[in-house]
CSV table of C-alpha atoms in Angstrom, one decimal:
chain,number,residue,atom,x,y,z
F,1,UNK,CA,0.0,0.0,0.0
F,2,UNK,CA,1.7,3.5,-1.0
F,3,UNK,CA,2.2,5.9,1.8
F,4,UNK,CA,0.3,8.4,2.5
F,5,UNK,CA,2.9,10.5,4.2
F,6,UNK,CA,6.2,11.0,2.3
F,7,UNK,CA,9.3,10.3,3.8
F,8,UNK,CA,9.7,14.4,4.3
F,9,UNK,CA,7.2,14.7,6.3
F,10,UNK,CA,7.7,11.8,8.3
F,11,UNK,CA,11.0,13.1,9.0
F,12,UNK,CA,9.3,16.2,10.1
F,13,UNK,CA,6.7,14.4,12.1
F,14,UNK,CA,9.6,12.7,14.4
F,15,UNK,CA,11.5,15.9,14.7
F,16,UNK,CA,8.0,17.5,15.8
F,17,UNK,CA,7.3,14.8,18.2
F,18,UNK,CA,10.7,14.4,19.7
F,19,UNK,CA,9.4,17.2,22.5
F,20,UNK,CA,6.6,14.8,23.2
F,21,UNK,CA,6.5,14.3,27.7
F,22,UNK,CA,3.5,12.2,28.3
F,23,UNK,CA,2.2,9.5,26.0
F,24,UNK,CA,-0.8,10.4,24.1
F,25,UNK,CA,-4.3,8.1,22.8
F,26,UNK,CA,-5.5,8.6,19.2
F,27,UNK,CA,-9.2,7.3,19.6
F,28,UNK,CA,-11.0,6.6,16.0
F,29,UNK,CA,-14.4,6.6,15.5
F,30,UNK,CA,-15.0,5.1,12.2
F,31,UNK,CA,-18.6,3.6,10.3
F,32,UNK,CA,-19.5,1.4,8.4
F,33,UNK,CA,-21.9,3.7,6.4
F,34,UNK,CA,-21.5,6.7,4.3
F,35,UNK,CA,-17.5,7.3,5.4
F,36,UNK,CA,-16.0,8.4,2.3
F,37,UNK,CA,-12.4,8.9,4.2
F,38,UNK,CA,-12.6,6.4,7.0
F,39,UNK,CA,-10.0,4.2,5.2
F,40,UNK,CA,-7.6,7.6,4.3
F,41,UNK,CA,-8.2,8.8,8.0
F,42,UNK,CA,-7.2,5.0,9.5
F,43,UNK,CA,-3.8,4.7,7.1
F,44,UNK,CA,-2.3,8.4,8.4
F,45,UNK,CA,-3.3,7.7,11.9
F,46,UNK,CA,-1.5,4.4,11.5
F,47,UNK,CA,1.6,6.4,9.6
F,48,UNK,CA,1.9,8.7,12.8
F,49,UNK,CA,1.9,5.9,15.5
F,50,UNK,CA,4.3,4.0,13.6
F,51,UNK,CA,6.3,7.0,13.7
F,52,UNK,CA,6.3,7.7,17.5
F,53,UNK,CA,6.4,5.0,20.4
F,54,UNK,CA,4.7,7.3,23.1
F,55,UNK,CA,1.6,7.7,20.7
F,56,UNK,CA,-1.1,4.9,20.3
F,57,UNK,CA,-4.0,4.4,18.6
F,58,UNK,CA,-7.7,2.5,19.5
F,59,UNK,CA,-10.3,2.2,16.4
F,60,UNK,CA,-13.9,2.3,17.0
F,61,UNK,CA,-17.2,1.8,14.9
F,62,UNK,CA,-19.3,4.6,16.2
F,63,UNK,CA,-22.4,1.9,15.6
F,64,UNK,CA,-20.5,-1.1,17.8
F,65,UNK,CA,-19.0,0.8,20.1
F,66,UNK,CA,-21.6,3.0,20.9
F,67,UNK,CA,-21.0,3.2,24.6
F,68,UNK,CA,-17.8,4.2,24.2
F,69,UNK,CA,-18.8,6.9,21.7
F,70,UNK,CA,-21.0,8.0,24.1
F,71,UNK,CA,-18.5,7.9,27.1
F,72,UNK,CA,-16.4,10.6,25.0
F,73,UNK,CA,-19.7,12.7,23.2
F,74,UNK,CA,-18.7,11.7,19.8
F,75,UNK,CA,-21.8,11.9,17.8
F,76,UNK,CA,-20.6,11.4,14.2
F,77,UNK,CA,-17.8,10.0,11.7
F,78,UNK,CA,-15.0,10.1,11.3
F,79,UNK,CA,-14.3,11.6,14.8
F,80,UNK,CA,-10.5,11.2,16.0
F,81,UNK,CA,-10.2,12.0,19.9
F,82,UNK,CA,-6.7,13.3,21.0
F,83,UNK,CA,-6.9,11.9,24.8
F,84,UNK,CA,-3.9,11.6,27.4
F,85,UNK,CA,-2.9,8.3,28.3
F,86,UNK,CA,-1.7,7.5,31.6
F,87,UNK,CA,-0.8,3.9,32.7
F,88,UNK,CA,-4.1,2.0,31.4
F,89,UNK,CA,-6.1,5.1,32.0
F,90,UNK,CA,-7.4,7.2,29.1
F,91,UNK,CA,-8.5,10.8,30.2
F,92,UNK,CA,-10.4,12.7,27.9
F,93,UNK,CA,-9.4,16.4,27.1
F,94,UNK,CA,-12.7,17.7,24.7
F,95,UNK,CA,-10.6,17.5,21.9
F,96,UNK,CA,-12.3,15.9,18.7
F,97,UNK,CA,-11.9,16.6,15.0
F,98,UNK,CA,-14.7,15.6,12.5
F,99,UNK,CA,-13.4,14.9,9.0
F,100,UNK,CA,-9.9,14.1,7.8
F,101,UNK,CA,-7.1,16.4,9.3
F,102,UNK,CA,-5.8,17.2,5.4
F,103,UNK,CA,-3.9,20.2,4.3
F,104,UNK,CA,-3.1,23.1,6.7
F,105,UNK,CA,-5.3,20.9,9.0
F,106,UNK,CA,-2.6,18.3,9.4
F,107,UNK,CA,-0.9,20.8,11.7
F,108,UNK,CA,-3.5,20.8,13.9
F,109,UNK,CA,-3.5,17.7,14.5
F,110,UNK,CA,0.1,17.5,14.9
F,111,UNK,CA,0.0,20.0,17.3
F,112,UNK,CA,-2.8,18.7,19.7
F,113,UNK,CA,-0.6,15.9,20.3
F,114,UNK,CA,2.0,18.1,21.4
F,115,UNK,CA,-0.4,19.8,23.4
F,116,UNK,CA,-2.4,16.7,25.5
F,117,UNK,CA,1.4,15.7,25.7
F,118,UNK,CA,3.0,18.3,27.2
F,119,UNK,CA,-0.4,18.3,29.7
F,120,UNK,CA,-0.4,22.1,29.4
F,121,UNK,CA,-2.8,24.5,27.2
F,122,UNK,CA,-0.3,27.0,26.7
F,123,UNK,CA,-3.5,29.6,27.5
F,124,UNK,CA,-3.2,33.1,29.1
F,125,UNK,CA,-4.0,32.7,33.2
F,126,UNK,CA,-6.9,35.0,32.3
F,127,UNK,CA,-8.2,33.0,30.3
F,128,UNK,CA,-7.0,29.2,32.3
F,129,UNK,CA,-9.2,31.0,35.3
F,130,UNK,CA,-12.3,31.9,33.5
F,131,UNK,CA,-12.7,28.4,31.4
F,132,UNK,CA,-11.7,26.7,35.0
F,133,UNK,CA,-14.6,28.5,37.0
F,134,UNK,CA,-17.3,27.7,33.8
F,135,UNK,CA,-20.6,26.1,35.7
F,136,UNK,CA,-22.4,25.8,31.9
F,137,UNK,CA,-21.5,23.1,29.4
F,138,UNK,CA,-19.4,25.0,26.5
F,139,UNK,CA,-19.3,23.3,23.0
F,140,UNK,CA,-17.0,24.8,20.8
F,141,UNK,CA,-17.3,23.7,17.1
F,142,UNK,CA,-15.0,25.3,14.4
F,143,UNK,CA,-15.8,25.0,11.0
F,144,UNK,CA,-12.5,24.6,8.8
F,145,UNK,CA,-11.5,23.7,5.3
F,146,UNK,CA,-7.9,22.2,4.3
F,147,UNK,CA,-7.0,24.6,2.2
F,148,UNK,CA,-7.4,27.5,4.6
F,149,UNK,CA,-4.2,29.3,6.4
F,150,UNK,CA,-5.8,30.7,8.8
F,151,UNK,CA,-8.4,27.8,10.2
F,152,UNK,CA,-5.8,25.9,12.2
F,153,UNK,CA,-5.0,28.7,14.7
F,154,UNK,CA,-9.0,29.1,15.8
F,155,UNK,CA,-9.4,25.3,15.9
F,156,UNK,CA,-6.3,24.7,18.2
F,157,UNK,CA,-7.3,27.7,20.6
F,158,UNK,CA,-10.6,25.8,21.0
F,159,UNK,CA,-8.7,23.0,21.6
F,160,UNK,CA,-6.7,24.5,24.1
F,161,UNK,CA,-9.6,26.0,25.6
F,162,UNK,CA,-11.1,22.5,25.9
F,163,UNK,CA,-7.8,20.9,28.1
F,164,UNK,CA,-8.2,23.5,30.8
F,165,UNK,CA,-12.0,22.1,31.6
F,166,UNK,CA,-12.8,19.0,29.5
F,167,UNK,CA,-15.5,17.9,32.2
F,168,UNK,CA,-17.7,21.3,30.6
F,169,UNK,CA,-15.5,21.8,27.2
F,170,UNK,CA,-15.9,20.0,24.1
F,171,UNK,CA,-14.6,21.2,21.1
F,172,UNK,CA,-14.6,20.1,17.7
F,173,UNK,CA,-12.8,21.2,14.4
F,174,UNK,CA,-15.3,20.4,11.9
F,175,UNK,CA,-14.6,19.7,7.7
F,176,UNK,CA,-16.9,21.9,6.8
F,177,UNK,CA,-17.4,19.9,3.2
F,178,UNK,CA,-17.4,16.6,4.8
F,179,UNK,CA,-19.9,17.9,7.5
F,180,UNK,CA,-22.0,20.0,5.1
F,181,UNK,CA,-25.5,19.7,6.9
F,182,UNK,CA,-24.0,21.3,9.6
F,183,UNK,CA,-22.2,23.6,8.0
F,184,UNK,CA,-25.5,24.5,6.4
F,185,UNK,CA,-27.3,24.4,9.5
F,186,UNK,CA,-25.0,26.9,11.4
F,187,UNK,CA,-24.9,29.3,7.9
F,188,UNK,CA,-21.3,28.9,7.2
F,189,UNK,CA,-20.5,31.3,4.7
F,190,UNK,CA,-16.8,31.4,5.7
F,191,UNK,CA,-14.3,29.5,7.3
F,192,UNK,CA,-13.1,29.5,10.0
F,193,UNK,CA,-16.1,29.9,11.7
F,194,UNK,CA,-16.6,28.9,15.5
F,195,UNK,CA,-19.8,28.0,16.6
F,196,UNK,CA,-20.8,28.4,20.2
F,197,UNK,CA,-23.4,26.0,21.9
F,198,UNK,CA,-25.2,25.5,18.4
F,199,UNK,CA,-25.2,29.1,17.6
F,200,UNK,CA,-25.9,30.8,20.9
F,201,UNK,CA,-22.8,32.6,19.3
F,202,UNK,CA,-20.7,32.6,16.3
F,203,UNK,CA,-17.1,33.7,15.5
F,204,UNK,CA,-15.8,34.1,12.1
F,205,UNK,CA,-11.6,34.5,11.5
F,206,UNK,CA,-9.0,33.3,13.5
F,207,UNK,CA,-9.7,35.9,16.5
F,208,UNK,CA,-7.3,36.7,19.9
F,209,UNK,CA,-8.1,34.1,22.7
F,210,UNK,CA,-9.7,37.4,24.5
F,211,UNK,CA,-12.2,38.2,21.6
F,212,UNK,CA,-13.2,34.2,21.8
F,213,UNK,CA,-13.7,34.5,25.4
F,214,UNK,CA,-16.1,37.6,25.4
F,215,UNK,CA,-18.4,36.1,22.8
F,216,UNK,CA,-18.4,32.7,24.9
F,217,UNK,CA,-19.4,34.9,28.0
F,218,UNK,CA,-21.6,37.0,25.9
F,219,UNK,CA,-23.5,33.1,24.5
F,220,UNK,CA,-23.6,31.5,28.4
F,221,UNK,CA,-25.1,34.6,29.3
């Protein structure tokens, strides 16, 4: 089978992941209907493990394994889960991606490894305090296309945002053409977009973790 990752990159990917600290879970939630890229999605997940011994990878039918989907609020495929790993223990940081991680979205995925590694959200303290102290479920999803510069920095801050409160936080970068329904149903004209508790707000550009914040105080309120 030819690779989908070039020997470049690969190179690239072990020289990224060199400054992993903590091993990381790759969770897959594949289906056995209508999944145009399940099979794509699978082989570069598999390329990336093989690449790095402190990264794994568990693959689930979102039909079978229902339970577990449930267990970590995935609610569609293809869904990948960056989680922390810890001994036998899987803990769960809010931090999904719906669609295949392609083009400048390969980054992001790249870097939320680094980030459930490293245990840290690299956020302001202003902003570590206010997601901490949340008392209202937030769901953050991000509406993205691979071939835009500027998506992967507002999917990784809700990423980030995610890891400092994953027990209220889920957020999601969503493939916008792989997803189109939703996009449709959210009015996605643009990406990236971030959608806040199915439109109790909306955020459109890449935007300073302090703009995001307001508008999610301005939606739970």
């Amino acid at each position: 089978m030819e690779k989908l990752l070039s020997e470049q990159v690969v190179s690239q990917v072990k020289q990224a992941f060199a400054k992993m600290k903590e091993p990381v879970q790759l969770l897959f939630f594949a289906s056995r209907e209508n999944c145009e890229y399940c099979a794509e999605i699978r082989q570069l997940l598999d390329e990336l493990v093989e690449a790095e011994d402190k990264l794994g990878l568990t693959v689930y039918d979102l039909q079978d394994n229902a339970d577990v989907a449930a267990q970590f609020n995935v609610d569609k495929s293809p869904v990948i889960v960056v989680a922390a790993k810890d001994g036998d223990r899987i803990i769960n940081y809010g931090i999904q991606y719906a669609g295949i991680p392609s083009g400048h979205e390969f980054s992001v995925l790249i870097n939320d490894i680094l980030f459930v590694s490293g245990r840290d959200s690299g956020l302001s303290e202003a902003a570590r305090g206010f997601l901490k102290r949340l008392e209202k479920p937030l769901h953050l999803q991000v509406f993205v296309t691979p071939t835009c510069p500027h998506c992967p920095r507002a999917v990784l801050l809700a990423h980030q945002m995610a890891m400092e409160n994953p027990a209220m936080i889920r957020a999601e970068g969503v493939e916008a053409a792989e997803f189109s329904d939703l996009a449709n149903q959210f009015n996605v004209r643009g990406v990236p977009q971030t959608v806040i508790n199915a439109g109790r707000g909306i955020v459109v550009g890449a935007v300073p973790e302090t703009n995001l914040i307001a508008e999610i105080q301005r939606a739970l309120n």
